[in-house]
PDB file of C-alpha atoms in Angstrom:
ATOM      1  CA  MET J   1      35.222 -27.766 -22.686  1.00 85.00           C
ATOM      2  CA  LEU J   2      37.669 -30.169 -21.094  1.00 87.00           C
ATOM      3  CA  GLU J   3      39.669 -29.198 -18.012  1.00 87.00           C
ATOM      4  CA  ILE J   4      42.112 -31.412 -16.121  1.00 86.00           C
ATOM      5  CA  TYR J   5      43.361 -30.466 -12.669  1.00 84.00           C
ATOM      6  CA  LYS J   6      45.583 -32.062 -10.084  1.00 85.00           C
ATOM      7  CA  THR J   7      46.735 -31.164  -6.590  1.00 82.00           C
ATOM      8  CA  ASN J   8      50.490 -30.567  -6.600  1.00 78.00           C
ATOM      9  CA  GLY J   9      53.053 -31.217  -3.865  1.00 67.00           C
ATOM     10  CA  MET J  10      52.204 -27.884  -2.190  1.00 72.00           C
ATOM     11  CA  ASN J  11      48.531 -28.868  -1.960  1.00 72.00           C
ATOM     12  CA  LYS J  12      47.578 -26.301  -4.607  1.00 79.00           C
ATOM     13  CA  LEU J  13      45.357 -27.029  -7.584  1.00 81.00           C
ATOM     14  CA  GLU J  14      47.020 -26.715 -10.957  1.00 83.00           C
ATOM     15  CA  ALA J  15      45.948 -27.429 -14.518  1.00 83.00           C
ATOM     16  CA  VAL J  16      47.563 -30.374 -16.289  1.00 84.00           C
ATOM     17  CA  SER J  17      47.455 -31.458 -19.909  1.00 81.00           C
ATOM     18  CA  GLU J  18      46.983 -35.226 -19.568  1.00 84.00           C
ATOM     19  CA  ILE J  19      44.773 -37.608 -17.630  1.00 84.00           C
ATOM     20  CA  THR J  20      46.841 -39.126 -14.829  1.00 83.00           C
ATOM     21  CA  LYS J  21      46.179 -40.975 -11.603  1.00 85.00           C
ATOM     22  CA  GLY J  22      44.634 -38.778  -8.917  1.00 83.00           C
ATOM     23  CA  CYS J  23      43.507 -36.027 -11.298  1.00 85.00           C
ATOM     24  CA  TRP J  24      40.173 -34.204 -11.569  1.00 87.00           C
ATOM     25  CA  ILE J  25      38.561 -34.101 -15.019  1.00 87.00           C
ATOM     26  CA  ASN J  26      35.966 -31.358 -15.471  1.00 89.00           C
ATOM     27  CA  LEU J  27      33.724 -31.535 -18.544  1.00 89.00           C
ATOM     28  CA  VAL J  28      31.541 -28.507 -19.343  1.00 90.00           C
ATOM     29  CA  SER J  29      29.154 -29.008 -22.282  1.00 87.00           C
ATOM     30  CA  PRO J  30      31.754 -31.186 -24.031  1.00 84.00           C
ATOM     31  CA  ASN J  31      31.741 -32.002 -27.719  1.00 87.00           C
ATOM     32  CA  GLU J  32      31.796 -35.558 -29.067  1.00 87.00           C
ATOM     33  CA  GLU J  33      35.572 -35.631 -29.386  1.00 89.00           C
ATOM     34  CA  GLU J  34      36.067 -34.669 -25.731  1.00 87.00           C
ATOM     35  CA  ILE J  35      33.486 -37.222 -24.605  1.00 86.00           C
ATOM     36  CA  GLN J  36      35.227 -40.021 -26.461  1.00 88.00           C
ATOM     37  CA  TYR J  37      38.665 -38.904 -25.236  1.00 85.00           C
ATOM     38  CA  VAL J  38      37.625 -38.999 -21.577  1.00 84.00           C
ATOM     39  CA  ALA J  39      35.680 -42.247 -21.982  1.00 84.00           C
ATOM     40  CA  ASN J  40      38.700 -43.992 -23.545  1.00 84.00           C
ATOM     41  CA  HIS J  41      41.480 -42.590 -21.374  1.00 83.00           C
ATOM     42  CA  ALA J  42      39.581 -42.713 -18.067  1.00 82.00           C
ATOM     43  CA  ASN J  43      37.934 -46.036 -18.968  1.00 84.00           C
ATOM     44  CA  VAL J  44      34.366 -44.988 -18.097  1.00 85.00           C
ATOM     45  CA  PRO J  45      31.104 -45.828 -19.920  1.00 82.00           C
ATOM     46  CA  VAL J  46      30.066 -43.191 -22.455  1.00 85.00           C
ATOM     47  CA  ASP J  47      26.477 -43.418 -21.179  1.00 85.00           C
ATOM     48  CA  PHE J  48      27.589 -42.039 -17.809  1.00 84.00           C
ATOM     49  CA  ILE J  49      28.828 -38.873 -19.499  1.00 85.00           C
ATOM     50  CA  ARG J  50      25.853 -38.514 -21.836  1.00 87.00           C
ATOM     51  CA  ASP J  51      23.302 -38.980 -19.030  1.00 85.00           C
ATOM     52  CA  ALA J  52      24.826 -36.107 -17.050  1.00 85.00           C
ATOM     53  CA  LEU J  53      24.390 -33.833 -20.085  1.00 87.00           C
ATOM     54  CA  ASP J  54      20.611 -34.337 -20.120  1.00 84.00           C
ATOM     55  CA  ASP J  55      19.062 -31.311 -18.392  1.00 84.00           C
ATOM     56  CA  GLU J  56      15.990 -33.387 -17.460  1.00 83.00           C
ATOM     57  CA  GLU J  57      17.985 -36.222 -15.850  1.00 84.00           C
ATOM     58  CA  ARG J  58      16.862 -37.080 -12.322  1.00 86.00           C
ATOM     59  CA  SER J  59      19.250 -37.345  -9.391  1.00 87.00           C
ATOM     60  CA  ARG J  60      20.483 -40.877  -8.793  1.00 87.00           C
ATOM     61  CA  ILE J  61      23.479 -43.033  -7.909  1.00 87.00           C
ATOM     62  CA  GLU J  62      24.617 -46.299  -9.467  1.00 86.00           C
ATOM     63  CA  LYS J  63      27.691 -48.492  -9.572  1.00 83.00           C
ATOM     64  CA  GLU J  64      29.105 -50.379 -12.546  1.00 80.00           C
ATOM     65  CA  GLU J  65      32.355 -52.361 -12.653  1.00 78.00           C
ATOM     66  CA  GLY J  66      33.846 -50.469  -9.745  1.00 78.00           C
ATOM     67  CA  ASP J  67      32.914 -47.021 -11.110  1.00 82.00           C
ATOM     68  CA  VAL J  68      30.414 -44.999  -9.050  1.00 87.00           C
ATOM     69  CA  PHE J  69      28.149 -42.623 -10.969  1.00 88.00           C
ATOM     70  CA  ILE J  70      26.313 -39.856  -9.095  1.00 89.00           C
ATOM     71  CA  ILE J  71      23.921 -37.330 -10.609  1.00 91.00           C
ATOM     72  CA  ILE J  72      22.953 -34.477  -8.319  1.00 91.00           C
ATOM     73  CA  ASP J  73      21.070 -31.240  -9.063  1.00 91.00           C
ATOM     74  CA  TYR J  74      22.826 -27.945  -8.355  1.00 90.00           C
ATOM     75  CA  PRO J  75      21.284 -24.428  -8.356  1.00 90.00           C
ATOM     76  CA  TYR J  76      22.133 -21.539 -10.671  1.00 88.00           C
ATOM     77  CA  ILE J  77      20.731 -18.102 -11.537  1.00 85.00           C
ATOM     78  CA  LEU J  78      19.474 -16.825 -14.885  1.00 81.00           C
ATOM     79  CA  LYS J  79      17.248 -14.074 -16.288  1.00 73.00           C
ATOM     80  CA  ASP J  80      13.898 -14.821 -17.897  1.00 68.00           C
ATOM     81  CA  GLU J  81      12.396 -13.009 -20.897  1.00 68.00           C
ATOM     82  CA  SER J  82      10.991 -10.258 -18.657  1.00 65.00           C
ATOM     83  CA  GLY J  83      14.340  -9.627 -16.994  1.00 66.00           C
ATOM     84  CA  TYR J  84      13.434 -11.184 -13.653  1.00 68.00           C
ATOM     85  CA  SER J  85      15.927 -13.375 -11.795  1.00 72.00           C
ATOM     86  CA  VAL J  86      14.955 -17.035 -11.865  1.00 80.00           C
ATOM     87  CA  TYR J  87      16.729 -19.701  -9.859  1.00 86.00           C
ATOM     88  CA  GLU J  88      16.795 -23.057 -11.620  1.00 87.00           C
ATOM     89  CA  THR J  89      18.648 -26.348 -11.274  1.00 89.00           C
ATOM     90  CA  LEU J  90      20.787 -28.485 -13.571  1.00 90.00           C
ATOM     91  CA  PRO J  91      22.233 -31.977 -13.128  1.00 91.00           C
ATOM     92  CA  LEU J  92      25.875 -32.356 -12.196  1.00 91.00           C
ATOM     93  CA  GLY J  93      27.457 -35.728 -12.924  1.00 91.00           C
ATOM     94  CA  ILE J  94      30.198 -37.105 -10.666  1.00 90.00           C
ATOM     95  CA  ILE J  95      32.079 -40.253 -11.686  1.00 88.00           C
ATOM     96  CA  LEU J  96      34.433 -41.923  -9.215  1.00 87.00           C
ATOM     97  CA  THR J  97      36.893 -44.310 -10.839  1.00 86.00           C
ATOM     98  CA  ASN J  98      39.903 -46.141  -9.447  1.00 83.00           C
ATOM     99  CA  GLU J  99      42.222 -43.575 -11.038  1.00 83.00           C
ATOM    100  CA  CYS J 100      40.446 -40.220 -11.026  1.00 85.00           C
ATOM    101  CA  ILE J 101      37.251 -38.228 -10.448  1.00 89.00           C
ATOM    102  CA  ILE J 102      35.174 -36.749 -13.278  1.00 89.00           C
ATOM    103  CA  THR J 103      32.554 -33.971 -13.112  1.00 90.00           C
ATOM    104  CA  ILE J 104      30.170 -33.298 -16.001  1.00 91.00           C
ATOM    105  CA  SER J 105      27.743 -30.390 -16.442  1.00 90.00           C
ATOM    106  CA  LEU J 106      25.976 -28.454 -19.185  1.00 88.00           C
ATOM    107  CA  LYS J 107      27.112 -25.101 -17.788  1.00 87.00           C
ATOM    108  CA  ASP J 108      30.219 -23.909 -16.007  1.00 84.00           C
ATOM    109  CA  ALA J 109      28.885 -24.691 -12.530  1.00 85.00           C
ATOM    110  CA  GLN J 110      29.442 -21.950  -9.985  1.00 84.00           C
ATOM    111  CA  VAL J 111      29.574 -24.580  -7.240  1.00 86.00           C
ATOM    112  CA  LEU J 112      32.874 -25.846  -8.694  1.00 87.00           C
ATOM    113  CA  MET J 113      34.509 -22.435  -8.869  1.00 85.00           C
ATOM    114  CA  ASP J 114      35.398 -22.556  -5.166  1.00 82.00           C
ATOM    115  CA  PHE J 115      37.424 -25.695  -5.847  1.00 83.00           C
ATOM    116  CA  LYS J 116      39.127 -24.187  -8.887  1.00 84.00           C
ATOM    117  CA  ASN J 117      40.065 -21.104  -6.867  1.00 81.00           C
ATOM    118  CA  ASN J 118      41.477 -23.173  -3.955  1.00 76.00           C
ATOM    119  CA  LYS J 119      38.865 -21.838  -1.515  1.00 76.00           C
ATOM    120  CA  ILE J 120      37.932 -25.227  -0.043  1.00 78.00           C
ATOM    121  CA  LYS J 121      40.044 -26.397   2.884  1.00 78.00           C
ATOM    122  CA  GLY J 122      41.233 -29.987   2.891  1.00 77.00           C
ATOM    123  CA  PHE J 123      40.559 -30.402  -0.817  1.00 80.00           C
ATOM    124  CA  TYR J 124      42.748 -32.879  -2.715  1.00 80.00           C
ATOM    125  CA  THR J 125      41.999 -34.346  -6.131  1.00 81.00           C
ATOM    126  CA  ASN J 126      43.494 -37.713  -5.186  1.00 82.00           C
ATOM    127  CA  LYS J 127      41.034 -38.104  -2.272  1.00 84.00           C
ATOM    128  CA  LYS J 128      38.148 -38.878  -4.576  1.00 84.00           C
ATOM    129  CA  THR J 129      35.496 -39.853  -2.012  1.00 85.00           C
ATOM    130  CA  ARG J 130      36.099 -36.815   0.155  1.00 87.00           C
ATOM    131  CA  PHE J 131      36.197 -34.581  -2.923  1.00 86.00           C
ATOM    132  CA  ALA J 132      32.790 -35.903  -4.050  1.00 88.00           C
ATOM    133  CA  LEU J 133      31.307 -35.336  -0.590  1.00 89.00           C
ATOM    134  CA  GLN J 134      32.766 -31.831  -0.505  1.00 90.00           C
ATOM    135  CA  ILE J 135      31.047 -31.091  -3.831  1.00 90.00           C
ATOM    136  CA  LEU J 136      27.748 -32.290  -2.364  1.00 90.00           C
ATOM    137  CA  PHE J 137      28.287 -30.112   0.697  1.00 90.00           C
ATOM    138  CA  VAL J 138      29.015 -27.014  -1.411  1.00 91.00           C
ATOM    139  CA  ILE J 139      25.891 -27.665  -3.501  1.00 91.00           C
ATOM    140  CA  SER J 140      23.749 -27.825  -0.344  1.00 91.00           C
ATOM    141  CA  SER J 141      25.375 -24.606   0.876  1.00 91.00           C
ATOM    142  CA  TYR J 142      24.514 -22.867  -2.398  1.00 91.00           C
ATOM    143  CA  TYR J 143      20.888 -23.956  -2.052  1.00 91.00           C
ATOM    144  CA  LEU J 144      20.755 -22.331   1.380  1.00 91.00           C
ATOM    145  CA  ARG J 145      22.462 -19.194   0.068  1.00 90.00           C
ATOM    146  CA  TYR J 146      20.064 -18.808  -2.850  1.00 90.00           C
ATOM    147  CA  LEU J 147      17.053 -19.507  -0.629  1.00 90.00           C
ATOM    148  CA  LYS J 148      18.098 -16.614   1.607  1.00 90.00           C
ATOM    149  CA  GLN J 149      18.402 -14.428  -1.500  1.00 88.00           C
ATOM    150  CA  ILE J 150      14.896 -15.458  -2.575  1.00 86.00           C
ATOM    151  CA  ASN J 151      13.557 -14.585   0.869  1.00 86.00           C
ATOM    152  CA  LYS J 152      15.256 -11.166   0.748  1.00 87.00           C
ATOM    153  CA  LYS J 153      13.857 -10.447  -2.725  1.00 84.00           C
ATOM    154  CA  THR J 154      10.413 -11.457  -1.492  1.00 81.00           C
ATOM    155  CA  ASP J 155      10.685  -8.914   1.327  1.00 81.00           C
ATOM    156  CA  ASP J 156      11.773  -6.221  -1.166  1.00 79.00           C
ATOM    157  CA  VAL J 157       8.816  -6.921  -3.443  1.00 75.00           C
ATOM    158  CA  GLU J 158       6.472  -6.891  -0.440  1.00 74.00           C
ATOM    159  CA  ARG J 159       7.663  -3.403   0.504  1.00 76.00           C
ATOM    160  CA  GLU J 160       7.098  -2.201  -3.057  1.00 71.00           C
ATOM    161  CA  LEU J 161       3.594  -3.639  -3.045  1.00 67.00           C
ATOM    162  CA  HIS J 162       2.820  -1.850   0.216  1.00 66.00           C
ATOM    163  CA  GLN J 163       3.793   1.447  -1.398  1.00 62.00           C
ATOM    164  CA  THR J 164       2.119   1.019  -4.811  1.00 58.00           C
ATOM    165  CA  SER J 165      -0.349  -1.835  -4.893  1.00 55.00           C
ATOM    166  CA  MET J 166      -1.858  -1.273  -8.342  1.00 54.00           C
ATOM    167  CA  LYS J 167       0.769  -2.695 -10.704  1.00 60.00           C
ATOM    168  CA  ASN J 168       1.409  -6.215 -11.995  1.00 63.00           C
ATOM    169  CA  LYS J 169       5.209  -5.843 -12.092  1.00 69.00           C
ATOM    170  CA  GLU J 170       5.653  -6.987  -8.500  1.00 69.00           C
ATOM    171  CA  LEU J 171       3.317  -9.938  -9.005  1.00 71.00           C
ATOM    172  CA  TYR J 172       5.387 -11.096 -11.985  1.00 75.00           C
ATOM    173  CA  SER J 173       8.491 -10.888  -9.812  1.00 77.00           C
ATOM    174  CA  LEU J 174       6.806 -12.968  -7.104  1.00 77.00           C
ATOM    175  CA  LEU J 175       5.727 -15.467  -9.753  1.00 78.00           C
ATOM    176  CA  ALA J 176       9.360 -15.855 -10.895  1.00 79.00           C
ATOM    177  CA  LEU J 177      10.452 -16.465  -7.289  1.00 82.00           C
ATOM    178  CA  GLU J 178       7.658 -18.989  -6.734  1.00 83.00           C
ATOM    179  CA  LYS J 179       8.762 -20.805  -9.896  1.00 83.00           C
ATOM    180  CA  SER J 180      12.305 -20.923  -8.498  1.00 85.00           C
ATOM    181  CA  LEU J 181      11.098 -22.453  -5.241  1.00 87.00           C
ATOM    182  CA  VAL J 182       9.279 -25.187  -7.152  1.00 87.00           C
ATOM    183  CA  TYR J 183      12.525 -26.090  -8.963  1.00 87.00           C
ATOM    184  CA  PHE J 184      14.445 -26.055  -5.687  1.00 89.00           C
ATOM    185  CA  THR J 185      11.939 -28.184  -3.795  1.00 89.00           C
ATOM    186  CA  THR J 186      11.835 -30.834  -6.518  1.00 89.00           C
ATOM    187  CA  SER J 187      15.632 -31.006  -6.875  1.00 89.00           C
ATOM    188  CA  LEU J 188      16.315 -30.997  -3.140  1.00 90.00           C
ATOM    189  CA  LYS J 189      13.977 -33.924  -2.569  1.00 90.00           C
ATOM    190  CA  SER J 190      15.677 -35.873  -5.373  1.00 89.00           C
ATOM    191  CA  ASN J 191      19.081 -35.045  -3.908  1.00 89.00           C
ATOM    192  CA  LYS J 192      17.921 -36.259  -0.510  1.00 90.00           C
ATOM    193  CA  MET J 193      17.134 -39.691  -1.948  1.00 89.00           C
ATOM    194  CA  VAL J 194      20.662 -39.923  -3.360  1.00 87.00           C
ATOM    195  CA  LEU J 195      22.275 -38.829  -0.081  1.00 87.00           C
ATOM    196  CA  ASP J 196      20.222 -41.311   1.941  1.00 86.00           C
ATOM    197  CA  LYS J 197      21.188 -44.050  -0.497  1.00 85.00           C
ATOM    198  CA  ILE J 198      24.888 -43.224  -0.124  1.00 83.00           C
ATOM    199  CA  LEU J 199      24.518 -43.377   3.651  1.00 81.00           C
ATOM    200  CA  ARG J 200      22.574 -46.669   3.692  1.00 81.00           C
ATOM    201  CA  ILE J 201      24.310 -48.612   0.939  1.00 77.00           C
ATOM    202  CA  ASN J 202      28.059 -49.124   0.691  1.00 74.00           C
ATOM    203  CA  TYR J 203      28.488 -47.576  -2.769  1.00 71.00           C
ATOM    204  CA  ILE J 204      31.736 -45.820  -1.896  1.00 77.00           C
ATOM    205  CA  LYS J 205      34.339 -46.554   0.735  1.00 77.00           C
ATOM    206  CA  MET J 206      34.203 -43.940   3.478  1.00 77.00           C
ATOM    207  CA  TYR J 207      36.324 -43.274   6.523  1.00 78.00           C
ATOM    208  CA  GLU J 208      34.843 -41.955   9.749  1.00 80.00           C
ATOM    209  CA  GLU J 209      35.494 -38.313   8.824  1.00 82.00           C
ATOM    210  CA  ASP J 210      33.848 -38.928   5.452  1.00 79.00           C
ATOM    211  CA  LYS J 211      30.721 -40.238   7.191  1.00 83.00           C
ATOM    212  CA  ASP J 212      30.668 -37.128   9.368  1.00 86.00           C
ATOM    213  CA  LEU J 213      30.895 -34.951   6.268  1.00 86.00           C
ATOM    214  CA  LEU J 214      28.065 -36.902   4.607  1.00 86.00           C
ATOM    215  CA  GLU J 215      25.891 -36.399   7.687  1.00 88.00           C
ATOM    216  CA  ASP J 216      26.600 -32.659   7.494  1.00 88.00           C
ATOM    217  CA  VAL J 217      25.550 -32.695   3.834  1.00 89.00           C
ATOM    218  CA  ILE J 218      22.291 -34.452   4.727  1.00 90.00           C
ATOM    219  CA  ILE J 219      21.596 -31.930   7.498  1.00 91.00           C
ATOM    220  CA  GLU J 220      22.223 -28.993   5.138  1.00 90.00           C
ATOM    221  CA  ASN J 221      20.029 -30.555   2.449  1.00 90.00           C
ATOM    222  CA  THR J 222      17.214 -31.242   4.921  1.00 90.00           C
ATOM    223  CA  GLN J 223      17.378 -27.672   6.164  1.00 91.00           C
ATOM    224  CA  ALA J 224      17.192 -26.412   2.576  1.00 91.00           C
ATOM    225  CA  ILE J 225      14.112 -28.579   1.926  1.00 90.00           C
ATOM    226  CA  GLU J 226      12.355 -27.159   4.990  1.00 90.00           C
ATOM    227  CA  MET J 227      13.285 -23.588   4.069  1.00 89.00           C
ATOM    228  CA  ALA J 228      12.085 -24.044   0.481  1.00 89.00           C
ATOM    229  CA  ALA J 229       8.759 -25.484   1.675  1.00 88.00           C
ATOM    230  CA  THR J 230       8.272 -22.645   4.169  1.00 88.00           C
ATOM    231  CA  TYR J 231       9.152 -19.889   1.699  1.00 86.00           C
ATOM    232  CA  SER J 232       6.968 -21.470  -0.980  1.00 85.00           C
ATOM    233  CA  SER J 233       3.963 -21.529   1.354  1.00 83.00           C
ATOM    234  CA  ILE J 234       4.541 -17.923   2.430  1.00 82.00           C
ATOM    235  CA  LEU J 235       5.037 -16.765  -1.153  1.00 81.00           C
ATOM    236  CA  SER J 236       1.893 -18.493  -2.380  1.00 79.00           C
ATOM    237  CA  SER J 237      -0.210 -16.911   0.375  1.00 78.00           C
ATOM    238  CA  MET J 238       1.398 -13.528  -0.256  1.00 75.00           C
ATOM    239  CA  MET J 239       0.634 -13.650  -3.977  1.00 72.00           C
ATOM    240  CA  ASN J 240      -3.026 -14.452  -3.332  1.00 75.00           C
ATOM    241  CA  ALA J 241      -3.274 -11.690  -0.741  1.00 73.00           C
ATOM    242  CA  PHE J 242      -1.636  -9.020  -2.878  1.00 73.00           C
ATOM    243  CA  ALA J 243      -3.634 -10.009  -5.957  1.00 70.00           C
ATOM    244  CA  SER J 244      -6.766  -9.353  -3.918  1.00 75.00           C
ATOM    245  CA  ILE J 245      -5.315  -6.080  -2.604  1.00 73.00           C
ATOM    246  CA  ILE J 246      -4.464  -4.862  -6.109  1.00 72.00           C
ATOM    247  CA  SER J 247      -7.953  -5.760  -7.325  1.00 76.00           C
ATOM    248  CA  ASN J 248      -9.560  -4.040  -4.335  1.00 77.00           C
ATOM    249  CA  ASN J 249      -7.431  -0.902  -4.767  1.00 74.00           C
ATOM    250  CA  LEU J 250      -8.427  -0.745  -8.412  1.00 77.00           C
ATOM    251  CA  ASN J 251     -12.102  -0.991  -7.418  1.00 81.00           C
ATOM    252  CA  VAL J 252     -11.632   1.848  -4.917  1.00 79.00           C
ATOM    253  CA  VAL J 253     -10.071   4.063  -7.585  1.00 80.00           C
ATOM    254  CA  MET J 254     -12.826   3.233 -10.064  1.00 84.00           C
ATOM    255  CA  LYS J 255     -15.475   4.023  -7.449  1.00 81.00           C
ATOM    256  CA  PHE J 256     -13.822   7.363  -6.694  1.00 82.00           C
ATOM    257  CA  LEU J 257     -13.556   8.312 -10.369  1.00 83.00           C
ATOM    258  CA  THR J 258     -17.180   7.304 -10.979  1.00 83.00           C
ATOM    259  CA  SER J 259     -18.318   9.468  -8.050  1.00 83.00           C
ATOM    260  CA  ILE J 260     -16.357  12.471  -9.378  1.00 83.00           C
ATOM    261  CA  THR J 261     -17.867  11.926 -12.836  1.00 85.00           C
ATOM    262  CA  ILE J 262     -21.416  11.928 -11.417  1.00 83.00           C
ATOM    263  CA  ILE J 263     -20.723  15.053  -9.337  1.00 82.00           C
ATOM    264  CA  LEU J 264     -19.321  16.952 -12.331  1.00 82.00           C
ATOM    265  CA  SER J 265     -22.233  15.903 -14.513  1.00 84.00           C
ATOM    266  CA  PHE J 266     -24.711  18.205 -12.658  1.00 79.00           C
ATOM    267  CA  PRO J 267     -23.024  21.494 -13.654  1.00 82.00           C
ATOM    268  CA  THR J 268     -22.841  20.139 -17.200  1.00 81.00           C
ATOM    269  CA  MET J 269     -26.550  19.261 -17.189  1.00 79.00           C
ATOM    270  CA  VAL J 270     -27.586  22.669 -15.802  1.00 75.00           C
ATOM    271  CA  ALA J 271     -25.421  24.518 -18.328  1.00 75.00           C
ATOM    272  CA  SER J 272     -26.805  22.357 -21.157  1.00 74.00           C
ATOM    273  CA  PHE J 273     -30.460  22.901 -20.275  1.00 69.00           C
ATOM    274  CA  LEU J 274     -30.195  26.625 -19.582  1.00 67.00           C
ATOM    275  CA  GLY J 275     -27.893  27.245 -22.542  1.00 66.00           C
ATOM    276  CA  MET J 276     -30.377  26.051 -25.165  1.00 65.00           C
ATOM    277  CA  ASN J 277     -31.603  28.599 -27.730  1.00 64.00           C
ATOM    278  CA  VAL J 278     -35.267  28.372 -26.569  1.00 62.00           C
ATOM    279  CA  HIS J 279     -37.530  30.311 -24.219  1.00 65.00           C
ATOM    280  CA  LEU J 280     -36.923  29.363 -20.614  1.00 64.00           C
ATOM    281  CA  PRO J 281     -39.734  28.954 -18.100  1.00 64.00           C
ATOM    282  CA  PHE J 282     -40.581  31.944 -15.867  1.00 61.00           C
ATOM    283  CA  HIS J 283     -38.777  34.205 -18.414  1.00 62.00           C
ATOM    284  CA  LEU J 284     -35.442  33.422 -16.799  1.00 60.00           C
ATOM    285  CA  GLU J 285     -33.593  34.718 -19.849  1.00 61.00           C
ATOM    286  CA  GLU J 286     -34.819  38.237 -18.905  1.00 63.00           C
ATOM    287  CA  TYR J 287     -33.678  37.930 -15.293  1.00 66.00           C
ATOM    288  CA  PRO J 288     -30.510  40.049 -14.795  1.00 68.00           C
ATOM    289  CA  HIS J 289     -28.883  37.504 -12.431  1.00 67.00           C
ATOM    290  CA  ALA J 290     -29.838  34.415 -14.429  1.00 64.00           C
ATOM    291  CA  PHE J 291     -26.214  33.329 -15.040  1.00 69.00           C
ATOM    292  CA  LEU J 292     -25.313  33.652 -11.345  1.00 74.00           C
ATOM    293  CA  THR J 293     -28.458  31.770 -10.382  1.00 72.00           C
ATOM    294  CA  ALA J 294     -27.588  28.926 -12.760  1.00 74.00           C
ATOM    295  CA  ILE J 295     -24.050  28.734 -11.342  1.00 78.00           C
ATOM    296  CA  ILE J 296     -25.295  28.650  -7.760  1.00 81.00           C
ATOM    297  CA  PHE J 297     -27.917  26.026  -8.615  1.00 78.00           C
ATOM    298  CA  ALA J 298     -25.284  23.832 -10.312  1.00 81.00           C
ATOM    299  CA  ILE J 299     -22.886  24.179  -7.371  1.00 84.00           C
ATOM    300  CA  PHE J 300     -25.706  23.323  -4.978  1.00 85.00           C
ATOM    301  CA  LEU J 301     -26.582  20.113  -6.856  1.00 81.00           C
ATOM    302  CA  ALA J 302     -22.928  19.093  -7.104  1.00 83.00           C
ATOM    303  CA  SER J 303     -22.304  19.844  -3.402  1.00 86.00           C
ATOM    304  CA  LEU J 304     -25.431  17.951  -2.349  1.00 84.00           C
ATOM    305  CA  THR J 305     -24.369  14.913  -4.398  1.00 82.00           C
ATOM    306  CA  ALA J 306     -20.825  15.081  -3.015  1.00 82.00           C
ATOM    307  CA  PHE J 307     -22.186  15.228   0.559  1.00 83.00           C
ATOM    308  CA  ILE J 308     -24.405  12.182  -0.041  1.00 81.00           C
ATOM    309  CA  PHE J 309     -21.506  10.227  -1.540  1.00 78.00           C
ATOM    310  CA  TRP J 310     -19.256  11.235   1.343  1.00 80.00           C
ATOM    311  CA  LYS J 311     -21.813  10.032   3.894  1.00 79.00           C
ATOM    312  CA  LYS J 312     -22.014   6.714   2.054  1.00 76.00           C
ATOM    313  CA  LYS J 313     -18.174   6.555   2.078  1.00 74.00           C
ATOM    314  CA  TYR J 314     -17.878   6.375  -1.685  1.00 69.00           C
ATOM    315  CA  PHE J 315     -14.673   8.399  -1.351  1.00 64.00           C
TER     316      PHE J 315
END
């Protein structure tokens, strides 16, 4: 999909049909025809566009013939095969040319929707450097937002485990969240290298307010890295603890059921021995209260066993 936007005279974003100076070109999983069209009309290397469409591409920044190419990882949400929410990351390509700015992604990135809906203050397509830094800032903000969601979901799962700690469903949910944190930590660290490189090396021309915005992006990204590391450590410890709790609870239930089985086996044994079609010792079959005696004897054995188990805290 190829989208072309430009800020009009009233500082509102509007869609345009042709590539012009000061426009924003947004490519979402483009086909070969769209790739070639943008490469020819915007005069950018085709490799820049193709690299951004590789979901395994690492974050980086490079400059070639005046064009600056930035690849940064952004977060998004999806559902796995079990229906659990998984937070993953995908590369977002940003190309700054002398005429326009180009963004490339495999999916319709949620981080760009705020720009399309005119929700970002001070956003102009012709201010390419500031626009790129604003994208980086929004991406860092989304990382923080999703990390808070992960923390909230972790608390919800913890409460469920406190109530019923014998199922694997909650552990699978925690595993999905831990997987998300691994993706976030890896991507955030790669993004940090790109941001530090932009700050150290004069890849793009920045005014003083642009440098302030870049510093804010670095602060947000650093905070996200620390939060991801903290949540990952807590989640890992929690999973180990609750796995042990579930195993221990299962052992307690098995011990209780085994004790009940042993207790109930004594009435069964008494009834089996005394119910055989043979002569009983002491002519018990002629005793008028033989059935009542057998019942009392069985209850006595079962009660004695239950008392012993209770003293040993088997249940």
